[in-house]
């Protein structure tokens, strides 16, 4: 069998390739950022209002469930003490 002499890359070769990879990452990132379509002021305001409304509705639902389960727990404890 013929042996193939495949030399392992040296330490400095690995470091050089690592820095090349970082440079490629930043070039690719800059390229992708040029493709981004940023929202306009009107859309930002609309989305902000939607988020605030959803957060308020979620808070009300969580508060209602907390009160409901709290009253239920208190009722069960009162019932258990009465037995």
PDB file of C-alpha atoms in Angstrom:
ATOM      1  CA  UNK A   1       0.000   0.000   0.000  1.00  0.00           C
ATOM      2  CA  UNK A   2       1.190   3.424  -0.776  1.00  0.00           C
ATOM      3  CA  UNK A   3       1.216   5.775   2.140  1.00  0.00           C
ATOM      4  CA  UNK A   4      -0.184   9.188   1.568  1.00  0.00           C
ATOM      5  CA  UNK A   5       1.739  11.819   3.397  1.00  0.00           C
ATOM      6  CA  UNK A   6      -0.965  14.130   4.675  1.00  0.00           C
ATOM      7  CA  UNK A   7       0.589  16.693   6.892  1.00  0.00           C
ATOM      8  CA  UNK A   8      -1.488  18.055   9.733  1.00  0.00           C
ATOM      9  CA  UNK A   9      -1.987  21.813   9.605  1.00  0.00           C
ATOM     10  CA  UNK A  10       0.259  23.631  12.047  1.00  0.00           C
ATOM     11  CA  UNK A  11      -0.819  25.830  14.912  1.00  0.00           C
ATOM     12  CA  UNK A  12      -0.206  29.101  13.084  1.00  0.00           C
ATOM     13  CA  UNK A  13      -2.111  27.840  10.064  1.00  0.00           C
ATOM     14  CA  UNK A  14      -5.091  27.130  12.301  1.00  0.00           C
ATOM     15  CA  UNK A  15      -4.890  30.588  13.875  1.00  0.00           C
ATOM     16  CA  UNK A  16      -4.653  32.208  10.431  1.00  0.00           C
ATOM     17  CA  UNK A  17      -7.714  30.289   9.215  1.00  0.00           C
ATOM     18  CA  UNK A  18      -9.586  31.213  12.398  1.00  0.00           C
ATOM     19  CA  UNK A  19      -9.006  34.929  11.781  1.00  0.00           C
ATOM     20  CA  UNK A  20     -10.039  34.483   8.143  1.00  0.00           C
ATOM     21  CA  UNK A  21     -13.265  32.949   9.402  1.00  0.00           C
ATOM     22  CA  UNK A  22     -13.912  35.937  11.655  1.00  0.00           C
ATOM     23  CA  UNK A  23     -13.320  38.326   8.756  1.00  0.00           C
ATOM     24  CA  UNK A  24     -15.712  36.335   6.568  1.00  0.00           C
ATOM     25  CA  UNK A  25     -18.326  36.411   9.317  1.00  0.00           C
ATOM     26  CA  UNK A  26     -18.218  40.212   9.524  1.00  0.00           C
ATOM     27  CA  UNK A  27     -18.271  40.606   5.730  1.00  0.00           C
ATOM     28  CA  UNK A  28     -21.296  38.301   5.513  1.00  0.00           C
ATOM     29  CA  UNK A  29     -22.991  40.132   8.378  1.00  0.00           C
ATOM     30  CA  UNK A  30     -22.498  43.510   6.692  1.00  0.00           C
ATOM     31  CA  UNK A  31     -23.847  42.064   3.445  1.00  0.00           C
ATOM     32  CA  UNK A  32     -26.964  40.735   5.163  1.00  0.00           C
ATOM     33  CA  UNK A  33     -27.557  44.007   7.039  1.00  0.00           C
ATOM     34  CA  UNK A  34     -27.763  45.799   3.687  1.00  0.00           C
ATOM     35  CA  UNK A  35     -30.709  43.542   2.777  1.00  0.00           C
ATOM     36  CA  UNK A  36     -32.726  44.382   5.903  1.00  0.00           C
ATOM     37  CA  UNK A  37     -35.885  46.397   5.373  1.00  0.00           C
ATOM     38  CA  UNK A  38     -36.319  48.581   8.425  1.00  0.00           C
ATOM     39  CA  UNK A  39     -39.850  49.520   9.556  1.00  0.00           C
ATOM     40  CA  UNK A  40     -41.087  53.074   9.227  1.00  0.00           C
ATOM     41  CA  UNK A  41     -42.090  55.350  12.104  1.00  0.00           C
ATOM     42  CA  UNK A  42     -45.805  54.648  11.634  1.00  0.00           C
ATOM     43  CA  UNK A  43     -45.269  50.877  11.722  1.00  0.00           C
ATOM     44  CA  UNK A  44     -43.082  51.147  14.851  1.00  0.00           C
ATOM     45  CA  UNK A  45     -45.764  53.158  16.650  1.00  0.00           C
ATOM     46  CA  UNK A  46     -48.461  50.687  15.564  1.00  0.00           C
ATOM     47  CA  UNK A  47     -46.439  47.668  16.701  1.00  0.00           C
ATOM     48  CA  UNK A  48     -45.631  49.350  20.028  1.00  0.00           C
ATOM     49  CA  UNK A  49     -49.321  49.987  20.689  1.00  0.00           C
ATOM     50  CA  UNK A  50     -50.162  46.377  19.829  1.00  0.00           C
ATOM     51  CA  UNK A  51     -47.503  45.092  22.231  1.00  0.00           C
ATOM     52  CA  UNK A  52     -48.685  47.351  25.061  1.00  0.00           C
ATOM     53  CA  UNK A  53     -52.319  46.265  24.573  1.00  0.00           C
ATOM     54  CA  UNK A  54     -51.372  42.567  24.523  1.00  0.00           C
ATOM     55  CA  UNK A  55     -49.280  42.980  27.689  1.00  0.00           C
ATOM     56  CA  UNK A  56     -52.157  44.729  29.496  1.00  0.00           C
ATOM     57  CA  UNK A  57     -54.667  42.051  28.429  1.00  0.00           C
ATOM     58  CA  UNK A  58     -52.249  39.302  29.511  1.00  0.00           C
ATOM     59  CA  UNK A  59     -51.758  41.001  32.884  1.00  0.00           C
ATOM     60  CA  UNK A  60     -55.528  41.195  33.400  1.00  0.00           C
ATOM     61  CA  UNK A  61     -55.940  37.496  32.537  1.00  0.00           C
ATOM     62  CA  UNK A  62     -53.152  36.499  34.930  1.00  0.00           C
ATOM     63  CA  UNK A  63     -54.642  38.700  37.678  1.00  0.00           C
ATOM     64  CA  UNK A  64     -58.105  37.161  37.168  1.00  0.00           C
ATOM     65  CA  UNK A  65     -56.708  33.617  37.297  1.00  0.00           C
ATOM     66  CA  UNK A  66     -54.658  34.467  40.403  1.00  0.00           C
ATOM     67  CA  UNK A  67     -57.728  35.844  42.173  1.00  0.00           C
ATOM     68  CA  UNK A  68     -59.878  32.892  41.070  1.00  0.00           C
ATOM     69  CA  UNK A  69     -57.406  30.287  42.276  1.00  0.00           C
ATOM     70  CA  UNK A  70     -56.756  32.260  45.466  1.00  0.00           C
ATOM     71  CA  UNK A  71     -60.465  32.378  46.331  1.00  0.00           C
ATOM     72  CA  UNK A  72     -60.769  28.696  45.437  1.00  0.00           C
ATOM     73  CA  UNK A  73     -57.871  27.808  47.713  1.00  0.00           C
ATOM     74  CA  UNK A  74     -59.289  29.906  50.548  1.00  0.00           C
ATOM     75  CA  UNK A  75     -62.707  28.264  50.087  1.00  0.00           C
ATOM     76  CA  UNK A  76     -61.208  24.775  50.208  1.00  0.00           C
ATOM     77  CA  UNK A  77     -59.207  25.632  53.330  1.00  0.00           C
ATOM     78  CA  UNK A  78     -62.304  27.053  55.021  1.00  0.00           C
ATOM     79  CA  UNK A  79     -64.249  23.950  54.054  1.00  0.00           C
ATOM     80  CA  UNK A  80     -61.483  21.706  55.410  1.00  0.00           C
ATOM     81  CA  UNK A  81     -61.435  23.580  58.744  1.00  0.00           C
ATOM     82  CA  UNK A  82     -65.178  23.230  59.065  1.00  0.00           C
ATOM     83  CA  UNK A  83     -64.999  19.431  58.847  1.00  0.00           C
TER      84      UNK A  83
END
